[in-house]
Coordinates of C-alpha atoms in Angstrom, one line a residue:
Chain Q
M1111 CA 146.9 130.6 106.5
S1112 CA 146.4 130.4 102.5
N1113 CA 146.6 133.8 101.1
S1114 CA 142.6 135.4 100.0
E1115 CA 139.8 134.3 98.3
H1116 CA 136.5 136.2 96.6
L1117 CA 134.1 134.3 98.4
A1118 CA 132.0 134.8 95.2
N1119 CA 134.6 132.8 94.2
I1120 CA 134.4 129.6 95.6
M1121 CA 131.0 130.0 95.1
V1122 CA 131.6 129.7 90.9
Q1123 CA 134.9 127.2 91.8
C1124 CA 131.1 125.0 93.3
F1125 CA 128.8 125.5 91.0
I1126 CA 131.5 123.8 88.1
D1127 CA 132.0 121.1 89.6
A1128 CA 127.7 121.0 90.7
V1129 CA 127.4 120.6 87.0
K1130 CA 131.2 118.5 86.0
N1131 CA 129.7 115.3 89.3
G1132 CA 125.8 115.5 87.5
V1133 CA 123.8 117.5 89.5
D1134 CA 121.4 119.6 87.6
L1135 CA 123.1 122.9 88.6
V1136 CA 121.7 126.1 86.8
P1137 CA 122.1 129.3 88.2
V1138 CA 119.6 132.9 87.5
V1139 CA 120.6 135.9 87.2
A1140 CA 119.4 140.0 87.2
D1141 CA 121.9 141.2 85.1
S1142 CA 124.6 140.5 87.9
T1143 CA 127.2 138.8 85.9
S1144 CA 129.8 140.5 87.1
T1145 CA 128.7 140.3 90.5
S1146 CA 129.1 137.8 90.4
K1147 CA 131.7 136.5 88.7
I1148 CA 129.9 134.0 86.9
T1149 CA 132.2 134.4 83.6
P1150 CA 134.1 131.3 84.3
F1151 CA 130.8 128.8 84.8
V1152 CA 129.8 130.6 81.2
E1153 CA 132.6 129.0 79.6
A1154 CA 131.9 125.9 81.2
F1155 CA 128.8 125.7 80.7
P1156 CA 127.9 127.9 77.4
D1157 CA 123.6 127.7 77.9
R1158 CA 123.3 126.2 81.4
L1159 CA 123.0 130.1 83.1
V1160 CA 119.4 132.2 82.8
N1161 CA 119.6 136.0 82.4
V1162 CA 116.7 137.5 83.3
G1163 CA 117.9 141.5 83.3
I1164 CA 116.9 143.8 85.7
A1165 CA 114.4 141.8 87.2
E1166 CA 114.5 140.4 90.5
Q1167 CA 110.8 140.0 91.7
V1168 CA 110.8 137.4 88.2
M1169 CA 115.0 136.4 88.1
V1170 CA 113.5 133.8 92.1
G1171 CA 110.4 133.6 90.2
T1172 CA 111.8 131.7 87.2
A1173 CA 114.3 130.1 89.2
A1174 CA 111.4 128.6 91.3
G1175 CA 110.1 127.3 88.6
L1176 CA 113.5 125.7 87.1
A1177 CA 113.4 123.8 90.4
L1178 CA 109.8 123.0 90.2
A1179 CA 110.9 121.6 87.0
G1180 CA 114.0 119.0 88.9
K1181 CA 116.5 121.6 88.5
V1182 CA 118.9 122.9 91.2
A1183 CA 118.2 127.0 91.1
V1184 CA 120.6 129.3 92.2
T1185 CA 119.8 132.7 92.3
C1186 CA 123.5 134.8 92.5
N1187 CA 122.7 138.8 92.9
A1188 CA 123.6 141.3 94.5
A1189 CA 122.3 141.6 98.4
P1190 CA 119.6 144.2 98.6
F1191 CA 118.3 144.4 95.8
L1192 CA 117.6 140.3 96.0
I1193 CA 116.0 140.6 99.2
S1194 CA 114.3 143.8 98.9
R1195 CA 113.4 143.6 95.9
S1196 CA 111.9 139.9 95.4
N1197 CA 111.1 139.9 99.0
E1198 CA 107.7 138.3 98.1
Q1199 CA 108.7 136.1 96.3
V1200 CA 111.3 135.5 97.7
K1201 CA 108.3 134.4 100.1
V1202 CA 106.1 132.8 98.3
D1203 CA 107.5 131.4 95.7
V1204 CA 111.1 130.1 97.2
C1205 CA 110.1 129.5 100.3
Y1206 CA 106.0 128.1 100.8
N1207 CA 105.9 126.1 97.1
N1208 CA 109.4 125.0 99.9
T1209 CA 111.1 124.6 96.3
N1210 CA 114.3 123.4 95.6
V1211 CA 116.3 127.5 95.1
K1212 CA 119.6 128.8 96.7
L1213 CA 120.1 131.7 96.9
F1214 CA 123.3 133.8 96.8
G1215 CA 122.8 136.8 98.5
L1216 CA 125.7 138.8 97.6
N1217 CA 127.9 141.8 98.5
S1218 CA 125.5 141.0 101.1
G1219 CA 126.5 144.2 104.8
A1220 CA 127.7 147.0 104.3
S1221 CA 130.2 145.5 101.5
Y1222 CA 129.4 148.8 98.6
G1223 CA 129.9 150.6 101.8
P1224 CA 130.9 154.9 99.4
L1225 CA 127.1 153.0 97.3
A1226 CA 125.3 154.8 100.0
S1227 CA 122.7 152.8 101.9
T1228 CA 120.3 151.4 98.7
H1229 CA 123.3 148.9 98.3
H1230 CA 124.1 147.8 102.0
S1231 CA 121.6 145.0 102.5
I1232 CA 121.9 145.6 106.4
D1233 CA 118.4 143.4 107.0
D1234 CA 118.4 139.9 104.6
I1235 CA 119.5 138.3 107.6
G1236 CA 116.0 139.4 110.1
V1237 CA 113.6 138.7 106.3
M1238 CA 114.7 135.2 106.2
R1239 CA 113.9 134.6 109.8
G1240 CA 110.6 134.9 109.2
F1241 CA 110.2 133.0 106.0
G1242 CA 110.1 129.2 108.5
N1243 CA 111.6 126.7 106.2
I1244 CA 114.6 128.7 104.7
K1245 CA 117.9 128.3 105.8
I1246 CA 119.6 130.4 106.3
F1247 CA 124.3 130.7 106.5
A1248 CA 126.6 133.7 106.6
P1249 CA 130.2 131.9 105.8
S1250 CA 133.0 134.0 106.8
C1251 CA 136.2 133.0 104.9
P1252 CA 137.0 130.8 101.9
V1253 CA 137.4 127.6 103.5
E1254 CA 133.8 127.7 105.4
C1255 CA 132.1 128.8 102.8
K1256 CA 132.7 126.2 100.3
Q1257 CA 131.5 123.8 102.3
I1258 CA 128.6 125.5 103.2
I1259 CA 127.9 125.4 99.4
E1260 CA 128.1 122.2 98.7
Y1261 CA 125.3 121.4 101.9
A1262 CA 123.5 123.4 100.3
I1263 CA 123.8 121.9 97.0
A1264 CA 122.9 118.6 98.0
E1265 CA 120.3 119.6 100.6
Q1266 CA 116.9 119.7 99.2
G1267 CA 114.8 123.3 99.4
P1268 CA 115.2 126.7 100.5
V1269 CA 118.6 128.0 101.6
Y1270 CA 120.0 131.6 101.8
I1271 CA 123.6 132.8 101.8
R1272 CA 124.3 135.5 102.5
M1273 CA 127.6 136.2 101.1
D1274 CA 130.0 138.9 101.3
G1275 CA 131.9 140.7 99.3
K1276 CA 136.0 141.4 100.3
A1277 CA 138.3 139.0 99.6
L1278 CA 138.4 136.9 103.0
P1279 CA 141.8 135.1 104.4
E1280 CA 141.4 131.8 105.8
L1281 CA 140.0 131.4 109.6
H1282 CA 139.7 127.8 110.1
S1283 CA 142.0 125.4 109.4
S1284 CA 141.7 122.8 105.8
D1285 CA 141.2 120.0 107.6
Y1286 CA 137.7 121.8 109.4
K1287 CA 134.2 120.3 108.6
F1288 CA 131.3 122.8 108.3
V1289 CA 128.9 121.6 110.6
A1290 CA 125.2 123.2 109.5
G1291 CA 124.0 123.8 113.4
E1292 CA 126.9 124.3 114.9
P1293 CA 128.4 127.5 115.5
S1294 CA 132.4 127.7 115.9
L1295 CA 135.3 129.1 118.8
L1296 CA 137.8 130.2 117.4
C1297 CA 138.6 131.1 120.3
D1298 CA 139.5 130.4 123.8
G1299 CA 138.8 132.7 126.8
D1300 CA 137.6 133.8 130.0
E1301 CA 134.9 136.2 130.9
I1302 CA 133.6 137.3 127.0
V1303 CA 132.4 136.0 124.8
V1304 CA 132.3 138.0 121.6
C1305 CA 129.9 136.2 118.7
A1306 CA 130.0 137.3 114.8
L1307 CA 128.7 137.0 112.0
G1308 CA 130.5 136.5 108.2
S1309 CA 133.5 139.2 107.1
V1310 CA 133.3 140.7 110.8
V1311 CA 134.9 137.6 111.6
H1312 CA 138.1 138.6 111.3
E1313 CA 137.5 141.5 112.7
A1314 CA 136.3 139.4 116.3
V1315 CA 139.4 137.5 116.3
A1316 CA 141.7 140.9 115.1
A1317 CA 140.7 141.9 118.8
A1318 CA 141.4 139.0 120.8
N1319 CA 144.6 138.2 119.2
E1320 CA 145.2 142.2 120.4
L1321 CA 143.8 141.7 123.6
K1322 CA 145.3 139.3 124.1
E1323 CA 149.1 140.8 123.8
K1324 CA 147.5 142.7 126.6
G1325 CA 147.4 139.3 128.9
V1326 CA 143.2 139.7 127.8
H1327 CA 141.5 136.2 126.8
I1328 CA 138.2 136.5 125.6
S1329 CA 136.4 134.2 122.9
V1330 CA 135.2 134.6 120.0
L1331 CA 132.0 132.9 118.0
N1332 CA 131.3 131.9 114.6
V1333 CA 128.5 132.1 113.9
S1334 CA 128.1 131.1 110.7
S1335 CA 125.0 129.0 110.4
I1336 CA 121.6 130.8 111.4
R1337 CA 119.5 127.7 111.2
P1338 CA 119.5 125.8 111.5
L1339 CA 121.0 126.5 115.0
N1340 CA 122.2 124.3 117.8
K1341 CA 121.3 126.4 120.5
G1342 CA 122.2 124.6 123.2
T1343 CA 125.4 124.8 122.2
L1344 CA 126.0 128.1 121.9
A1345 CA 123.5 128.1 125.1
A1346 CA 127.0 126.4 127.0
Q1347 CA 129.1 128.6 125.6
L1348 CA 127.3 132.0 126.5
N1349 CA 126.4 130.6 130.7
K1350 CA 130.5 130.6 131.4
A1351 CA 130.3 134.5 130.2
K1352 CA 129.9 137.7 132.1
L1353 CA 129.3 139.1 128.5
V1354 CA 128.5 139.0 125.5
V1355 CA 128.6 141.2 122.6
T1356 CA 127.5 140.2 119.7
V1357 CA 129.4 141.4 115.7
E1358 CA 127.8 142.9 112.8
E1359 CA 127.2 143.8 109.3
H1360 CA 123.2 143.7 109.6
N1361 CA 120.9 145.8 111.7
I1362 CA 121.3 144.8 115.4
N1363 CA 117.7 144.0 115.5
G1364 CA 116.1 140.5 114.0
G1365 CA 120.2 139.7 112.9
L1366 CA 123.0 138.1 115.5
G1367 CA 122.5 140.4 118.0
S1368 CA 118.3 139.0 117.9
V1369 CA 118.8 135.6 117.5
V1370 CA 121.7 135.6 121.1
S1371 CA 119.9 137.3 122.9
E1372 CA 116.6 134.9 122.2
V1373 CA 119.2 132.7 123.5
M1374 CA 120.0 133.9 126.3
A1375 CA 116.8 135.0 127.1
E1376 CA 115.6 131.5 126.6
N1377 CA 118.1 129.6 128.5
A1378 CA 118.6 131.7 131.8
C1379 CA 122.0 132.9 131.0
A1380 CA 123.0 136.2 133.2
A1381 CA 125.4 137.6 131.0
K1382 CA 125.8 141.8 129.9
L1383 CA 124.8 141.5 126.3
I1384 CA 126.5 144.4 124.8
R1385 CA 125.5 144.4 120.3
L1386 CA 127.5 145.3 118.2
G1387 CA 126.4 146.7 114.4
V1388 CA 123.4 149.0 112.3
A1389 CA 121.7 150.9 115.6
D1390 CA 117.8 150.3 116.4
G1391 CA 115.9 152.5 113.8
D1392 CA 119.9 153.9 112.0
Y1393 CA 121.2 152.5 108.8
A1394 CA 124.9 151.9 108.3
A1395 CA 127.5 155.2 107.1
A1396 CA 128.1 154.8 103.2
G1397 CA 132.3 154.5 103.3
D1398 CA 134.5 152.6 102.6
R1399 CA 135.1 149.3 104.6
A1400 CA 137.0 150.7 107.5
Y1401 CA 135.1 153.3 108.0
T1402 CA 131.8 152.3 108.3
R1403 CA 133.2 149.7 110.7
Q1404 CA 134.3 152.0 112.9
Q1405 CA 131.6 153.6 113.4
L1406 CA 129.7 151.5 114.3
S1407 CA 132.1 149.8 116.8
I1408 CA 132.3 146.4 114.7
D1409 CA 136.3 146.7 113.9
S1410 CA 139.3 145.4 116.1
V1411 CA 139.7 148.7 117.7
G1412 CA 136.3 149.1 118.7
I1413 CA 135.3 144.7 120.1
Q1414 CA 138.2 145.9 122.6
S1415 CA 136.8 148.3 123.6
I1416 CA 134.3 147.5 124.9
C1417 CA 135.6 144.5 126.2
Q1418 CA 138.2 146.4 128.3
Q1419 CA 135.4 149.5 129.5
F1420 CA 133.1 146.1 130.4
L1421 CA 136.2 144.6 132.3
Q1422 CA 137.5 148.0 134.1
S1423 CA 134.1 148.6 135.4
E1424 CA 133.9 145.6 136.8
Chain D
M1220 CA 97.2 113.0 76.5
N1221 CA 93.7 114.3 78.0
P1222 CA 92.3 111.1 79.5
F1223 CA 88.7 113.0 79.3
K1224 CA 88.9 114.2 75.8
L1225 CA 86.0 115.4 76.0
E1226 CA 82.8 117.1 72.4
I1227 CA 81.8 120.8 72.7
G1228 CA 79.1 119.2 73.7
E1229 CA 80.5 116.9 76.8
L1230 CA 82.4 119.7 77.8
E1231 CA 79.0 122.5 78.2
R1232 CA 77.8 120.0 80.8
K1233 CA 80.7 119.4 82.3
A1234 CA 80.8 122.9 83.0
R1235 CA 77.5 123.5 84.4
S1236 CA 78.0 120.8 86.5
I1237 CA 80.7 122.5 88.4
R1238 CA 78.5 125.7 88.2
R1239 CA 76.9 123.3 90.1
K1240 CA 79.7 122.7 92.5
I1241 CA 80.8 125.9 92.6
I1242 CA 77.1 127.0 93.7
N1243 CA 77.2 124.7 96.5
L1244 CA 81.0 125.0 97.8
N1245 CA 80.8 128.3 98.4
A1246 CA 77.4 128.4 99.9
N1247 CA 79.1 126.2 102.9
S1248 CA 82.5 128.0 102.8
P1249 CA 82.4 130.2 106.4
A1250 CA 84.7 132.3 105.0
G1251 CA 83.5 133.6 101.4
G1252 CA 84.5 132.8 99.0
H1253 CA 84.9 134.4 95.2
T1254 CA 82.3 133.2 93.8
G1255 CA 82.7 135.4 90.3
A1256 CA 85.6 135.4 89.7
D1257 CA 85.4 131.8 90.2
L1258 CA 82.2 131.1 87.9
S1259 CA 83.7 134.0 85.8
Q1260 CA 86.6 131.0 85.0
V1261 CA 85.0 127.4 84.2
E1262 CA 84.4 126.9 80.9
I1263 CA 88.8 128.3 80.6
V1264 CA 89.2 125.2 83.2
T1265 CA 86.9 122.7 81.8
A1266 CA 88.0 122.6 78.4
L1267 CA 91.8 121.8 79.8
Y1268 CA 91.2 119.2 82.1
F1269 CA 89.1 117.6 80.9
R1270 CA 90.3 118.0 76.9
L1271 CA 93.7 119.8 76.6
L1272 CA 96.6 119.0 79.7
N1273 CA 98.9 116.5 79.4
C1274 CA 97.4 115.3 82.3
A1275 CA 95.6 112.5 84.7
P1276 CA 95.0 112.4 88.2
D1277 CA 97.4 108.9 88.1
R1278 CA 100.0 111.5 86.8
T1279 CA 100.4 114.1 89.4
Q1280 CA 103.9 113.5 89.8
D1281 CA 105.3 112.6 85.7
D1282 CA 107.3 114.8 83.9
T1283 CA 106.6 115.4 80.9
R1284 CA 103.2 116.4 82.5
D1285 CA 101.2 118.9 81.2
I1286 CA 101.1 122.1 84.0
Y1287 CA 98.4 124.4 85.0
I1288 CA 98.9 126.9 87.1
Q1289 CA 95.9 129.4 88.8
S1290 CA 97.1 132.5 89.4
K1291 CA 94.4 134.4 90.3
G1292 CA 94.8 132.8 93.0
H1293 CA 91.8 133.9 94.3
A1294 CA 89.5 131.7 92.1
A1295 CA 90.4 128.9 94.2
G1296 CA 87.1 127.6 94.7
G1297 CA 86.7 127.2 91.1
Y1298 CA 89.9 125.7 91.1
Y1299 CA 88.9 122.4 93.8
C1300 CA 85.9 122.2 91.5
V1301 CA 87.5 120.9 88.7
L1302 CA 89.9 119.3 90.1
A1303 CA 87.2 117.0 91.6
E1304 CA 85.1 116.8 88.5
A1305 CA 88.6 115.5 87.4
G1306 CA 88.9 113.2 89.8
Y1307 CA 92.0 114.7 91.1
I1308 CA 90.7 115.2 94.6
P1309 CA 87.5 113.2 96.2
E1310 CA 84.3 114.8 96.0
E1311 CA 83.8 114.8 99.8
W1312 CA 86.2 117.8 100.6
L1313 CA 84.3 120.3 98.7
P1314 CA 82.0 121.1 101.1
S1315 CA 85.4 121.8 103.9
Y1316 CA 86.4 124.2 102.0
Q1317 CA 88.1 126.6 104.2
H1318 CA 87.0 125.4 107.6
N1319 CA 89.7 124.1 109.7
D1320 CA 92.5 122.4 108.3
S1321 CA 90.8 121.6 105.6
H1322 CA 91.9 120.5 102.5
L1323 CA 91.3 123.1 100.8
P1324 CA 92.4 126.5 102.0
G1325 CA 90.7 130.0 100.6
H1326 CA 94.2 129.7 98.4
P1327 CA 95.8 126.7 96.7
V1328 CA 98.2 124.8 98.8
R1329 CA 100.3 122.3 97.0
Q1330 CA 101.0 121.0 99.9
K1331 CA 97.4 120.2 101.1
T1332 CA 96.1 119.4 97.1
P1333 CA 96.4 116.9 95.4
G1334 CA 97.1 118.3 91.5
V1335 CA 97.5 121.2 92.7
E1336 CA 101.4 123.0 91.0
L1337 CA 101.6 125.4 92.4
N1338 CA 100.4 128.0 95.8
T1339 CA 99.1 131.0 94.7
G1340 CA 97.2 134.1 96.5
A1341 CA 99.5 137.1 95.8
L1342 CA 98.6 138.1 92.9
G1343 CA 101.8 137.9 89.7
H1344 CA 103.1 134.9 90.6
G1345 CA 102.4 132.5 88.1
L1346 CA 103.4 133.7 84.8
P1347 CA 107.2 134.3 86.8
V1348 CA 107.3 131.1 88.3
A1349 CA 105.6 129.8 84.5
V1350 CA 108.7 131.0 82.7
G1351 CA 110.8 129.3 85.3
L1352 CA 109.2 125.5 84.5
A1353 CA 108.5 126.5 80.4
L1354 CA 112.7 127.0 80.4
A1355 CA 114.1 123.8 82.3
A1356 CA 111.2 121.8 79.4
K1357 CA 112.3 123.3 76.9
R1358 CA 116.0 123.5 77.6
D1359 CA 115.1 119.8 78.2
G1360 CA 113.6 118.5 75.2
S1361 CA 111.0 117.9 76.9
S1362 CA 106.5 118.0 74.9
R1363 CA 105.2 120.1 78.2
K1364 CA 103.3 122.9 77.9
V1365 CA 102.6 125.3 80.4
Y1366 CA 99.2 126.7 81.2
V1367 CA 98.2 130.0 83.1
V1368 CA 95.1 131.2 83.7
T1369 CA 95.1 135.0 85.5
G1370 CA 92.7 137.3 86.3
D1371 CA 93.1 140.9 84.2
G1372 CA 93.4 143.2 87.3
E1373 CA 96.1 141.0 88.3
L1374 CA 97.9 142.6 85.6
A1375 CA 98.5 145.4 87.1
E1376 CA 101.3 143.3 89.1
G1377 CA 104.1 144.7 87.5
S1378 CA 106.2 140.9 87.5
N1379 CA 103.7 139.4 85.3
W1380 CA 104.8 142.5 82.3
E1381 CA 109.3 141.4 84.3
A1382 CA 108.5 137.7 83.3
A1383 CA 106.5 139.0 79.7
L1384 CA 109.5 140.2 78.6
V1385 CA 112.2 137.6 80.0
A1386 CA 109.1 134.2 78.1
A1387 CA 109.6 136.8 74.9
H1388 CA 113.2 136.3 74.8
Y1389 CA 112.9 133.4 75.3
Q1390 CA 111.0 132.2 72.7
L1391 CA 109.3 129.9 75.0
D1392 CA 106.3 128.6 72.7
N1393 CA 105.7 125.7 75.5
L1394 CA 104.3 128.7 77.5
I1395 CA 99.8 129.6 77.2
V1396 CA 98.9 132.4 79.4
I1397 CA 95.5 132.6 79.6
N1398 CA 94.1 136.4 80.7
D1399 CA 90.2 135.5 82.5
K1400 CA 89.6 138.9 81.5
N1401 CA 86.5 139.8 83.5
K1402 CA 86.9 143.8 83.6
L1403 CA 85.7 143.8 87.5
Q1404 CA 88.4 143.7 90.4
L1405 CA 88.2 143.7 93.7
A1406 CA 87.7 147.9 93.8
G1407 CA 85.6 148.0 90.1
A1408 CA 85.6 147.7 87.0
T1409 CA 89.3 147.1 86.0
A1410 CA 88.8 150.2 83.3
S1411 CA 87.9 152.3 86.2
I1412 CA 91.0 151.2 88.8
M1413 CA 93.8 150.6 86.4
R1414 CA 92.9 150.4 82.5
T1415 CA 96.2 147.5 80.6
D1416 CA 93.9 148.1 77.3
P1417 CA 94.6 147.7 74.5
L1418 CA 95.7 144.5 76.0
D1419 CA 96.0 142.5 72.4
E1420 CA 99.3 145.7 72.0
K1421 CA 100.3 145.4 74.5
W1422 CA 100.7 141.5 74.7
K1423 CA 102.1 141.5 70.7
A1424 CA 104.4 144.7 71.6
F1425 CA 106.1 142.5 74.9
G1426 CA 106.8 139.8 72.3
F1427 CA 104.3 137.3 72.3
D1428 CA 101.7 136.1 70.1
V1429 CA 98.5 136.8 70.7
H1430 CA 94.5 135.3 70.4
Q1431 CA 91.3 136.4 71.5
C1432 CA 88.2 134.3 72.2
E1433 CA 84.4 134.6 74.3
G1434 CA 86.2 132.7 77.7
N1435 CA 82.7 132.1 79.0
N1436 CA 81.7 130.2 75.1
M1437 CA 83.4 126.0 75.3
A1438 CA 83.4 126.4 71.2
S1439 CA 85.7 129.6 71.3
V1440 CA 88.0 128.7 74.4
V1441 CA 88.6 125.2 72.3
D1442 CA 88.6 126.4 68.3
V1443 CA 91.5 128.7 69.6
L1444 CA 93.2 126.8 72.7
E1445 CA 93.4 123.5 70.2
G1446 CA 94.7 126.4 67.4
L1447 CA 97.4 127.4 68.8
T1448 CA 100.9 126.3 67.2
P1449 CA 104.7 127.2 67.6
A1450 CA 105.6 129.9 66.6
G1451 CA 109.1 130.6 68.5
K1452 CA 107.5 133.4 70.6
P1453 CA 105.4 132.9 73.3
H1454 CA 100.8 132.5 73.1
V1455 CA 98.7 134.8 75.1
V1456 CA 95.2 133.7 74.7
I1457 CA 92.5 137.2 76.0
A1458 CA 90.0 135.2 77.5
N1459 CA 86.5 138.3 77.0
T1460 CA 84.5 136.4 79.6
I1461 CA 81.3 137.9 82.6
K1462 CA 82.3 138.0 86.6
G1463 CA 80.0 135.6 87.7
A1464 CA 79.1 133.9 84.4
G1465 CA 76.4 131.7 84.0
V1466 CA 73.7 132.9 87.1
S1467 CA 71.6 135.8 86.2
F1468 CA 71.5 137.6 89.3
I1469 CA 75.7 136.9 90.5
A1470 CA 77.0 137.9 86.6
G1471 CA 78.1 141.6 86.0
R1472 CA 77.4 142.6 89.4
P1473 CA 80.8 143.7 91.5
E1474 CA 79.7 142.3 95.1
W1475 CA 80.2 139.1 93.8
H1476 CA 84.1 139.3 94.1
H1477 CA 83.7 138.0 97.9
R1478 CA 79.9 136.9 97.9
V1479 CA 78.8 133.5 98.3
P1480 CA 75.1 132.4 97.4
K1481 CA 73.2 132.5 100.9
G1482 CA 69.3 131.3 101.5
E1483 CA 67.6 131.8 98.1
E1484 CA 70.2 132.3 96.1
I1485 CA 71.4 128.7 96.0
E1486 CA 68.4 127.7 94.9
R1487 CA 67.7 129.8 92.7
A1488 CA 71.3 129.3 91.1
L1489 CA 70.8 125.2 91.1
K1490 CA 67.8 125.7 89.1
E1491 CA 69.7 128.5 87.0
L1492 CA 72.5 126.3 86.7
A1493 CA 70.0 122.9 85.8
D1494 CA 70.7 120.4 83.0
V1495 CA 68.6 121.4 79.6

């Protein structure tokens, strides 16, 4: 396992590599040069970045126009504003027009913590799932992030990548191969399957490791690929379980909790389901990451507690 | 190069022919239409497709072609009639406007209709996308020009003004915005719903090269559009039009925002639009 790395740094390096490899890639930002950590790209290619000012609607519309002209347009902006402010531009200019735009939602979930709910993005997966053709990914660690971005740049058409806002350590080995649509099994256990999304996969793995020391073996599935999603692979894992727990820094409606519940229903999975995340009708608490996750029971302690309660009740 | 390059008199005859098509197209629509909006922009779109645009039906994938964006997507009917007259789509498609599984839906869909460059319908989308297209052309050293027609009511959508800032900031003098200023919108007179005047001063303050024309006078439209010269800033042409222009009982009547001609109205309109 290597040192932690901020996913935005991975993103920017992927952009630099793409341009060096001949991809006509154009980043579009809405004043979000520091958020996107894009300076190394600008130093490498001083005339390539498009900055439209604090204006997410035109950021997305301009990106669609650049894409129609043959560019690989990538928007880099704080996820809450990218998704909410430019909702119709994402729907119409990017998805409906099927333009080759890659949307990077930076500092997603409750990454902005104490800056409170205007800055939290806990609805982005749900919103994107409503748009028919956009691919949706949530990388959990640097090596996976790099491969998802490389896949997205090579792929024709709209892609949304949900990026966490903190440095993250590796979860996968260096020989990991991302396959779009395939969840990755990080811990293989007995009766409980924890499905996690993005940076909270780390919490699930930590919970699994601590439970293992107490003799409890749970499975952890990293569901980084929301669309496409191989539902057969997911259903096969879920059908082995007596309890399925979904964990996400997102509302339980519309995000991973919804995805998993749909797959379970469609595949007659008999397991009990517990969805952890921002509760129905609620917003994430303002506070640092540890506090917010503790409030939502999506930290390692909360996940362990849910699993142990289930085993005791059996 | 435009394959038609028509003179003013020929363009005027084309415009009448297109207006007749608009009447028939809307008369055949099972789902209403936007007859007033279709008619107000006829001279603008006819001048573009039959004289100005560097584009042709056999060059719809050519990277150097000029781009036309119909931002006021509800005027799709008039746009389709121009595309048919210019040979981008078969004339036989026109009676299928808004029918089930038609090539001609109620708003433009590029996956359905050859020649359509952008799916529009929701307002305030054409200009931001046009900015991206014009910016790409600038950076690529292309001679491409990007034309966008907006409504005047449409200008209440704030995304237009975000895009205006960007267009001026990046000095996109290959971008030509045409406001079809017919002074009416869905709920009534634009001046009473949301006043946009003084429109010329607004565009000027946003950094645009501002022009006006009589939007239903072909000579005026052509004169202004052909007279635009690179000035290091994007262009806007405020085209003063009449909603429903060309048909006496439709012109200037707000109810024709959504109406389509029926029964005797069809014959009356076609008679008024007969070639002289």
